[in-house]
Tab-separated table of N, CA and C in Angstrom:
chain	number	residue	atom	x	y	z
G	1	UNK	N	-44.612	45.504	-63.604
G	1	UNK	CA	-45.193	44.202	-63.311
G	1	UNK	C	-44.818	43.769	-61.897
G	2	UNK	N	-46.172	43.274	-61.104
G	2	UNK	CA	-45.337	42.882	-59.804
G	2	UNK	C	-44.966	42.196	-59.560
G	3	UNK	N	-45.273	40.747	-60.636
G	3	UNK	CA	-44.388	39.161	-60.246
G	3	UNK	C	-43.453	39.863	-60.740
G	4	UNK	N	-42.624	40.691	-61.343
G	4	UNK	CA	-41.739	40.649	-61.523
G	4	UNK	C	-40.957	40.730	-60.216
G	5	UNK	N	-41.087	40.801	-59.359
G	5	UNK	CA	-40.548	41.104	-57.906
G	5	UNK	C	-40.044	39.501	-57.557
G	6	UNK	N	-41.638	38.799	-57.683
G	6	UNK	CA	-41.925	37.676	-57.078
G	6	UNK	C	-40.499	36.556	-58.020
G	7	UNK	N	-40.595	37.002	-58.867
G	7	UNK	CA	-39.772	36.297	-60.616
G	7	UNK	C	-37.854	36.417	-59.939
G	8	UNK	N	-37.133	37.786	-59.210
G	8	UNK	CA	-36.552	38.301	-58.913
G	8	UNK	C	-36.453	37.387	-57.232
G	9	UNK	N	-37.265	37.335	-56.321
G	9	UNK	CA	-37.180	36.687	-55.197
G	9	UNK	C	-36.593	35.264	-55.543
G	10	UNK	N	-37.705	34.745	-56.649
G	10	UNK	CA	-37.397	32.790	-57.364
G	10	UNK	C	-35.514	32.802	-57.169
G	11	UNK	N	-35.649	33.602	-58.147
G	11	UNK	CA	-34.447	33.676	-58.760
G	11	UNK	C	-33.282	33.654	-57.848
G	12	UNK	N	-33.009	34.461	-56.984
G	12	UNK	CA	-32.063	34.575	-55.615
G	12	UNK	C	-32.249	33.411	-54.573
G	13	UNK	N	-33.498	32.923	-54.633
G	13	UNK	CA	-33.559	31.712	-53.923
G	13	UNK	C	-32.953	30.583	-54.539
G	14	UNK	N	-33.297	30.033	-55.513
G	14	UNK	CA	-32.624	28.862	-56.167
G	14	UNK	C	-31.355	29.063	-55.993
G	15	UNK	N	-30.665	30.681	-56.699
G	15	UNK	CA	-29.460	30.997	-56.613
G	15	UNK	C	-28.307	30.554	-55.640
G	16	UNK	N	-28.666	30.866	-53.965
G	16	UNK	CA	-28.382	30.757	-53.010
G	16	UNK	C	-28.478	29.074	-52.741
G	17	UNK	N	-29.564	28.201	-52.628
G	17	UNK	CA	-29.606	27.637	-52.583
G	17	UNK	C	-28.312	26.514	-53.985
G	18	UNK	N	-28.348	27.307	-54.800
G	18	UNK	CA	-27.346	26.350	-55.696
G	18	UNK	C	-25.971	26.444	-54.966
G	19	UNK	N	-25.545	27.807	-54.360
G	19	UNK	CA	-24.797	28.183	-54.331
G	19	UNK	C	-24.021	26.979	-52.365
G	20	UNK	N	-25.125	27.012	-52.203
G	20	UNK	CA	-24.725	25.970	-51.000
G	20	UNK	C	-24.887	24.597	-51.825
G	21	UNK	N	-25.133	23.995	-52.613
G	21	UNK	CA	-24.701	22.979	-53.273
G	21	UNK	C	-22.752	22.960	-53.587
G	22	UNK	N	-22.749	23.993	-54.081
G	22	UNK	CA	-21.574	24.271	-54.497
G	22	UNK	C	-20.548	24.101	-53.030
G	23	UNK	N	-20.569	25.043	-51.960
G	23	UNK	CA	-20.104	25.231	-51.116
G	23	UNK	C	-19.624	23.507	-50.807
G	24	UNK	N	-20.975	22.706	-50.236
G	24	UNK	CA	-20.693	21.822	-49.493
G	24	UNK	C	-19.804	20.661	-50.444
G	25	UNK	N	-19.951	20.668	-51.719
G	25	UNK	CA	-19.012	20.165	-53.084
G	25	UNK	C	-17.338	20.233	-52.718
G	26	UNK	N	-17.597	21.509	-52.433
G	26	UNK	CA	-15.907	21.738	-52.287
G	26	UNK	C	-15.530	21.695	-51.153
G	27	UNK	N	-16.173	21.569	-49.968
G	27	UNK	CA	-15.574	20.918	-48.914
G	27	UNK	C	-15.666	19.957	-48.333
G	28	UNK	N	-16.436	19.130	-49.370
G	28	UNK	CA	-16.035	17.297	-49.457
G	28	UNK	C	-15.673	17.419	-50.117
G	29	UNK	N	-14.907	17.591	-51.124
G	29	UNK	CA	-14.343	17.231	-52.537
G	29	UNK	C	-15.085	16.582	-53.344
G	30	UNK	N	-16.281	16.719	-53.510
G	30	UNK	CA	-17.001	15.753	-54.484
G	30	UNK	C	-17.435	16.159	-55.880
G	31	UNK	N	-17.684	15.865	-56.869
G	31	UNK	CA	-17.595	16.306	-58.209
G	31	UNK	C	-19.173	15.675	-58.490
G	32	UNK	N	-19.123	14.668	-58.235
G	32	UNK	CA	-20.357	14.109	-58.507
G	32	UNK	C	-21.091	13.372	-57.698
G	33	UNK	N	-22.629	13.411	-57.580
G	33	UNK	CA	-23.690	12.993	-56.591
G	33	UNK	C	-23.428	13.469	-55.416
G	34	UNK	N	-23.475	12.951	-53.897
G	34	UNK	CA	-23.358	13.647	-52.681
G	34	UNK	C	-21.838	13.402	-51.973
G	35	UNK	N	-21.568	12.155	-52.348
G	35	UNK	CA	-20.280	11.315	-51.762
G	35	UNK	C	-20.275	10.728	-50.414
G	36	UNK	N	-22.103	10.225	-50.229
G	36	UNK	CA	-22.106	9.784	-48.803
G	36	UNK	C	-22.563	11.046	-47.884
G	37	UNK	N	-22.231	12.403	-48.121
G	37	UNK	CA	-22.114	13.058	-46.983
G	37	UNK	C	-23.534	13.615	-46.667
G	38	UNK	N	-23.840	13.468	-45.255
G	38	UNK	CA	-25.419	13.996	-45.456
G	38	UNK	C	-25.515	15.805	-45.765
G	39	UNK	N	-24.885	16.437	-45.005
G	39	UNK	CA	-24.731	18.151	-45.398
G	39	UNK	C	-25.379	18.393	-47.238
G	40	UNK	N	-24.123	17.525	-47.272
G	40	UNK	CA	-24.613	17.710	-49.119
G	40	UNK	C	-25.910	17.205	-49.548
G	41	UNK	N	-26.346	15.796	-49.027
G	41	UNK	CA	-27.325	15.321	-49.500
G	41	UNK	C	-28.584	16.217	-49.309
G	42	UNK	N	-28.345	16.785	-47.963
G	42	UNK	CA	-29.535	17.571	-48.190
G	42	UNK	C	-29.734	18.657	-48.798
G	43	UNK	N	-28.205	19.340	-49.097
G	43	UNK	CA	-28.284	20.194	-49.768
G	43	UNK	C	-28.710	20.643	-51.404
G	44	UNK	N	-28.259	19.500	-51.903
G	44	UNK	CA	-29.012	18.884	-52.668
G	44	UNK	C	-30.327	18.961	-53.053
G	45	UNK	N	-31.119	17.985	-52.079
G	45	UNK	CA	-32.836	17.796	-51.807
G	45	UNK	C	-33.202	18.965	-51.687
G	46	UNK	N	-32.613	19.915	-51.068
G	46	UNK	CA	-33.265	21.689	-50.458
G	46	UNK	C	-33.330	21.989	-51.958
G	47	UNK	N	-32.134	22.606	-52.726
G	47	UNK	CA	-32.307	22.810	-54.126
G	47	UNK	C	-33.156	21.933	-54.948
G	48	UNK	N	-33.017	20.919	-54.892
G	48	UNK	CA	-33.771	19.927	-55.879
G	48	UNK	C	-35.361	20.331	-55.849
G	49	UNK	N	-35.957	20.267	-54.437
G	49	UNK	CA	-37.063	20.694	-53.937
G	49	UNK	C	-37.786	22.064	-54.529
G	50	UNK	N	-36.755	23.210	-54.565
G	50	UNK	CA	-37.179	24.376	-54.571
G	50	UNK	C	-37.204	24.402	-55.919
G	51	UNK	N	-36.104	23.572	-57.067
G	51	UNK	CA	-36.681	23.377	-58.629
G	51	UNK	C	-37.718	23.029	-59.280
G	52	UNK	N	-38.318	22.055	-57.607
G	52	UNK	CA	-39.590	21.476	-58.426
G	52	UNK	C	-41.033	22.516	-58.176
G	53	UNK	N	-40.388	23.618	-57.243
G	53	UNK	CA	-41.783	24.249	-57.062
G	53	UNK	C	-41.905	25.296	-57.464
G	54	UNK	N	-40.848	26.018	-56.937
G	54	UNK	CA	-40.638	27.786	-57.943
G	54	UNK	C	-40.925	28.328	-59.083
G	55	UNK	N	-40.529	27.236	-60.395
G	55	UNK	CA	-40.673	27.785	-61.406
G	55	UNK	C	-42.147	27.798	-61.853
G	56	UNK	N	-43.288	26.922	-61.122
G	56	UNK	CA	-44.416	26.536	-61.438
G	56	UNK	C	-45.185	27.651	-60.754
G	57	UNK	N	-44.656	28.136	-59.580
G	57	UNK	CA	-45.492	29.314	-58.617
G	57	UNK	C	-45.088	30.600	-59.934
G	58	UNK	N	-43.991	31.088	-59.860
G	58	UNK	CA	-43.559	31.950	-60.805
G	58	UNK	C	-44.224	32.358	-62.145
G	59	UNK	N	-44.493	30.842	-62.755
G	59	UNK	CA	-45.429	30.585	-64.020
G	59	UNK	C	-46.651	31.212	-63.831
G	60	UNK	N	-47.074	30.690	-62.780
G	60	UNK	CA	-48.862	31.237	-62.080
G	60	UNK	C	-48.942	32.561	-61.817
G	61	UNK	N	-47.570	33.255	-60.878
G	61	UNK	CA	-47.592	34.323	-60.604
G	61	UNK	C	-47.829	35.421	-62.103
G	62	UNK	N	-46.703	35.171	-63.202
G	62	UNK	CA	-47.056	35.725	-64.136
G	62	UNK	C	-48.238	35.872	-64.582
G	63	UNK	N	-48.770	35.093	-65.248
G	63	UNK	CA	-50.010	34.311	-65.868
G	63	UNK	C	-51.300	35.265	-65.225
G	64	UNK	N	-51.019	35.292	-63.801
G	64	UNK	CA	-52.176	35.711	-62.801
G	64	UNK	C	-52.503	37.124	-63.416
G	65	UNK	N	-50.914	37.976	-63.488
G	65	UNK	CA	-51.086	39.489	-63.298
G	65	UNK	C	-51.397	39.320	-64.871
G	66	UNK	N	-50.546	38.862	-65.893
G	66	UNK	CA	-51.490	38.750	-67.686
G	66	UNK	C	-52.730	39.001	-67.554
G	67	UNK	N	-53.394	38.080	-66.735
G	67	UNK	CA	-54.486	37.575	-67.004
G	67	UNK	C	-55.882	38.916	-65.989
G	68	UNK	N	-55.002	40.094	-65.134
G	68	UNK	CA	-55.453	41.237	-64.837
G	68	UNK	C	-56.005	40.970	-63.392
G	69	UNK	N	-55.449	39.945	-62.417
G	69	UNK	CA	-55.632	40.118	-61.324
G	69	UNK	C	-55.575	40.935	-60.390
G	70	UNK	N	-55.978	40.745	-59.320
G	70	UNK	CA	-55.871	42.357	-58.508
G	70	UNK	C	-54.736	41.960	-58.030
G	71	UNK	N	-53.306	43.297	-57.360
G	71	UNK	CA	-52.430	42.964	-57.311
G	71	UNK	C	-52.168	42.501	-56.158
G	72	UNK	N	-53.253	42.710	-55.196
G	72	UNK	CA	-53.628	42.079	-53.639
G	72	UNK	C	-53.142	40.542	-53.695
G	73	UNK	N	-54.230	39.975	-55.052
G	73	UNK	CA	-53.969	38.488	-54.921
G	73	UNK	C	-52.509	38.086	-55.259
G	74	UNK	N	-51.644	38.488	-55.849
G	74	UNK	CA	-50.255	38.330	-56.292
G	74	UNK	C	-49.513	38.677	-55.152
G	75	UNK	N	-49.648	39.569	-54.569
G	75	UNK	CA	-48.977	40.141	-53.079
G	75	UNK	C	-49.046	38.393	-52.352
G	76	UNK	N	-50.748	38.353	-51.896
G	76	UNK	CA	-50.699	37.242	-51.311
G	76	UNK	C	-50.463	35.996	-51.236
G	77	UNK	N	-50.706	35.480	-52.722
G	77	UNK	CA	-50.194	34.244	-53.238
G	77	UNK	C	-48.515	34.028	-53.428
G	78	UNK	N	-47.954	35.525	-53.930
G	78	UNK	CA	-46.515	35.383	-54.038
G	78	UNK	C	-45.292	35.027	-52.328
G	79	UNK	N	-46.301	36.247	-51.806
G	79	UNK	CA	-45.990	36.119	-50.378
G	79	UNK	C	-45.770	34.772	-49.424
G	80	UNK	N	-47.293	34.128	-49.483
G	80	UNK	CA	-47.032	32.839	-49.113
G	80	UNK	C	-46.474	31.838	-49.286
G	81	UNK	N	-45.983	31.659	-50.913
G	81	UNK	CA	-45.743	30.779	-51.061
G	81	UNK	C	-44.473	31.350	-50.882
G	82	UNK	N	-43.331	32.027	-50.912
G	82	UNK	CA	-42.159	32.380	-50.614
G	82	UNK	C	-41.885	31.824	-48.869
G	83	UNK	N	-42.781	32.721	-48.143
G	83	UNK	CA	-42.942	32.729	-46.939
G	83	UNK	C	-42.671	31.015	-46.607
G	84	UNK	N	-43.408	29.984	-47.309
G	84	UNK	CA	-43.935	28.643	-46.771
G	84	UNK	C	-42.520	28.089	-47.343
G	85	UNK	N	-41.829	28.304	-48.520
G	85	UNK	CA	-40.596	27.388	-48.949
G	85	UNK	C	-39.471	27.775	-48.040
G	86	UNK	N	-39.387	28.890	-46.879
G	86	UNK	CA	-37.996	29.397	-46.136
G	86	UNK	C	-38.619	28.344	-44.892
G	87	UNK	N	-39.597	28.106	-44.329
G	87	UNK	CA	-40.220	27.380	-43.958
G	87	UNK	C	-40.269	25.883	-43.792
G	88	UNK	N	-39.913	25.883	-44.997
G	88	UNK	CA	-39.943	24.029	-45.627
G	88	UNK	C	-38.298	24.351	-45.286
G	89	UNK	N	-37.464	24.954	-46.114
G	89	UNK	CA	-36.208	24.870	-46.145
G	89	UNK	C	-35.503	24.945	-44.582
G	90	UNK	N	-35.893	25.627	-44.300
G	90	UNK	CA	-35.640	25.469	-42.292
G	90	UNK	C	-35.601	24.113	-41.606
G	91	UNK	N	-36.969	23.516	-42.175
G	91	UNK	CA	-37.508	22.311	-41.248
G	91	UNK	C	-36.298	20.829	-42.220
G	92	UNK	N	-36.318	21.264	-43.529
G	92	UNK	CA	-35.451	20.547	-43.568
G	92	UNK	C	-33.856	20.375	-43.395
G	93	UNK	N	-33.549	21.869	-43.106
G	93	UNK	CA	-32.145	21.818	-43.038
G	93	UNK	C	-31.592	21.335	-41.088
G	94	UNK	N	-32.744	21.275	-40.214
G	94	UNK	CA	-33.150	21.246	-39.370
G	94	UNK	C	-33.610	20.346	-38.870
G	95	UNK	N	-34.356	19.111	-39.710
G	95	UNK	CA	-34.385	18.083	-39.308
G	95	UNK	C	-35.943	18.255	-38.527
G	96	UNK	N	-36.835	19.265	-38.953
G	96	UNK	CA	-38.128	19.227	-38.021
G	96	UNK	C	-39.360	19.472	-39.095
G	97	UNK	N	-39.388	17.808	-38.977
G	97	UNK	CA	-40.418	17.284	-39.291
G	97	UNK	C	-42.042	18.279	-39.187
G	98	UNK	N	-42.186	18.425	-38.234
G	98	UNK	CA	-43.351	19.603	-38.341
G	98	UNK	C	-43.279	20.972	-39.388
G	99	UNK	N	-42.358	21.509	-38.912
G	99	UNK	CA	-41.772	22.942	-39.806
G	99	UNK	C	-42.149	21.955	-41.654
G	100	UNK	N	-41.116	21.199	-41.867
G	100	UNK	CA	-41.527	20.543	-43.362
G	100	UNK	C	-42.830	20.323	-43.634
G	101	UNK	N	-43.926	19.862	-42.441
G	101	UNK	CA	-44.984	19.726	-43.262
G	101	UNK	C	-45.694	20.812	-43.320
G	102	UNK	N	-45.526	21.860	-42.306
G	102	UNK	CA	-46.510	22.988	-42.760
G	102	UNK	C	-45.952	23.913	-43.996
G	103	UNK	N	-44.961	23.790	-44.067
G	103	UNK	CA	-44.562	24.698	-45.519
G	103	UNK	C	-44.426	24.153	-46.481
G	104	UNK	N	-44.613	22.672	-46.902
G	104	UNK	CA	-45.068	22.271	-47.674
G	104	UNK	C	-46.892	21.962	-47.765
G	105	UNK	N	-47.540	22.054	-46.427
G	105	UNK	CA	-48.926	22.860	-46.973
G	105	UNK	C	-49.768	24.321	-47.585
G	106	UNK	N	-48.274	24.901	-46.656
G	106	UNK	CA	-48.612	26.100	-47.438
G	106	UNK	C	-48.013	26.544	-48.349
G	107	UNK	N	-47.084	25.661	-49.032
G	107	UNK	CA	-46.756	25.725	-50.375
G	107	UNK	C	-48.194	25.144	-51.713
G	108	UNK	N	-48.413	24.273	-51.243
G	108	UNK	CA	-49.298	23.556	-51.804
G	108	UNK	C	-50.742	24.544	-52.143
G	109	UNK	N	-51.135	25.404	-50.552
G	109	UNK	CA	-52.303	26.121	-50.699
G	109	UNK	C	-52.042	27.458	-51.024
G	110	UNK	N	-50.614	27.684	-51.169
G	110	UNK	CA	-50.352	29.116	-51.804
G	110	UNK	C	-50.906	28.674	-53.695
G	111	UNK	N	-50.185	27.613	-54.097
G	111	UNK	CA	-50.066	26.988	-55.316
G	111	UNK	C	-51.325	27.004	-55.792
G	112	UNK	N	-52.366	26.287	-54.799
G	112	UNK	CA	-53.835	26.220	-54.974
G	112	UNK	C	-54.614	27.335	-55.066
G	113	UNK	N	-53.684	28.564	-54.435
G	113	UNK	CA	-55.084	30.040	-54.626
G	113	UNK	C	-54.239	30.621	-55.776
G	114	UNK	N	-53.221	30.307	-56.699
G	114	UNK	CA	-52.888	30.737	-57.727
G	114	UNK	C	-53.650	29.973	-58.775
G	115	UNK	N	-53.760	28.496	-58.786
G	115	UNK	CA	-54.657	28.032	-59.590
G	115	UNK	C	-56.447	29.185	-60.149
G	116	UNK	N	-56.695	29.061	-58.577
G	116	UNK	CA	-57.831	29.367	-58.372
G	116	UNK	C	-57.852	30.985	-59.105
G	117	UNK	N	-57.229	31.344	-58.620
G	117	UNK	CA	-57.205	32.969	-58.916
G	117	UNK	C	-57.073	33.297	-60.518
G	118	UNK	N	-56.416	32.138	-61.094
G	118	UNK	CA	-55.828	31.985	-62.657
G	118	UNK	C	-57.662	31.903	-63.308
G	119	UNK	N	-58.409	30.804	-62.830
G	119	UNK	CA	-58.810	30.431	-63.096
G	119	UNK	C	-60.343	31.497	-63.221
G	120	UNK	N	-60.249	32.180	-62.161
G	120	UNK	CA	-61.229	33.365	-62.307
G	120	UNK	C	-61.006	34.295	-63.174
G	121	UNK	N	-59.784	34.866	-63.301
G	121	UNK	CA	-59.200	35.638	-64.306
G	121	UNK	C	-58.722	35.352	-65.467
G	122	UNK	N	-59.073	34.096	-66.013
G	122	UNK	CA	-58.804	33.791	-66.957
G	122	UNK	C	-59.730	34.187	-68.062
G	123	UNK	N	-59.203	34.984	-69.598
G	123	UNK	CA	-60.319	35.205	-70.371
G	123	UNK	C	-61.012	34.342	-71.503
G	124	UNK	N	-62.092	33.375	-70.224
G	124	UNK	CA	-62.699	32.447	-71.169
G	124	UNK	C	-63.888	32.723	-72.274
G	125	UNK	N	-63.413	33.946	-72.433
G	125	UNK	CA	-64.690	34.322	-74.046
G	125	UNK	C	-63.119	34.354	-74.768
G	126	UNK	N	-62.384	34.307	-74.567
G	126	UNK	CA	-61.191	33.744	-75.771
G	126	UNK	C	-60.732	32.566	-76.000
G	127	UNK	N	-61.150	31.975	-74.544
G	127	UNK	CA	-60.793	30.294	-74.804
G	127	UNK	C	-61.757	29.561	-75.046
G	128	UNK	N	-62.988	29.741	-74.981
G	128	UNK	CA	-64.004	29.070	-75.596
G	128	UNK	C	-64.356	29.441	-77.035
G	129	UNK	N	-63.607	30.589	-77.888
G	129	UNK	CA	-63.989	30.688	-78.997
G	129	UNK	C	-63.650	29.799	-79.920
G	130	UNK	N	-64.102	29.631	-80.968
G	130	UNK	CA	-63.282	28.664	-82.301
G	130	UNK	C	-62.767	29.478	-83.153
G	131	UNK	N	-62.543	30.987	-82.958
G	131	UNK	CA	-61.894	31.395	-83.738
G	131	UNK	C	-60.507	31.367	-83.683
């Protein structure tokens, strides 16, 4: 399976990203919420961010190849949208406003040609049946 690749990338990203949650924790000493400090706060938002989008690309990515897509479109959809969140995560760890909005568009239009792609390959002589 090739999301499984894409499933495997998610996974090391959040990972990493938790894992600098952690970091910046223990060198403020904080146990709970940020403690004021911005490092953390954003570190935080970076993870928080990438929870709210990954697991939903991942979902699609699966779903796509189930559903017998060509593996071109999974290459490309998985690609981009990976490509666009190091992107987003840059601009925000970075403070550049531009960088954040284009990788959160091309998070958005990676998201959107997985819809799309779901949606062609989807087998609607099974979902329109009443059996």
């Amino acid at each position: 399976m090739v999301s499984a690749l894409y499933v495997v990338f998610g996974a090391l990203l959040v990972m990493k990203l938790a894992l600098n949650v952690v970091r910046f924790r223990r060198q403020y000493r904080v146990a709970h919420g940020d403690g004021g400090f911005y490092d953390l706060q954003m570190a935080i938002r970076i993870h928080g961010n990438a929870i709210e989008t990954v697991p939903l690309a991942l979902l699609l990515l699966v779903v796509m190849e189930m559903n017998g897509a060509d593996i071109w479109m999974l290459h490309l959809t998985g690609l981009l949208f990976f490509i666009a969140r190091l992107i987003h995560i840059h601009g925000l760890r970075h403070s550049q406003m531009r960088l954040r909005r284009y990788g959160m568009m091309l998070t958005l239009f990676s998201l959107c040609g997985m819809v799309v792609f779901n949606l062609i390959y989807l087998p609607w002589e099974l979902v329109l049946t009443l059996h």
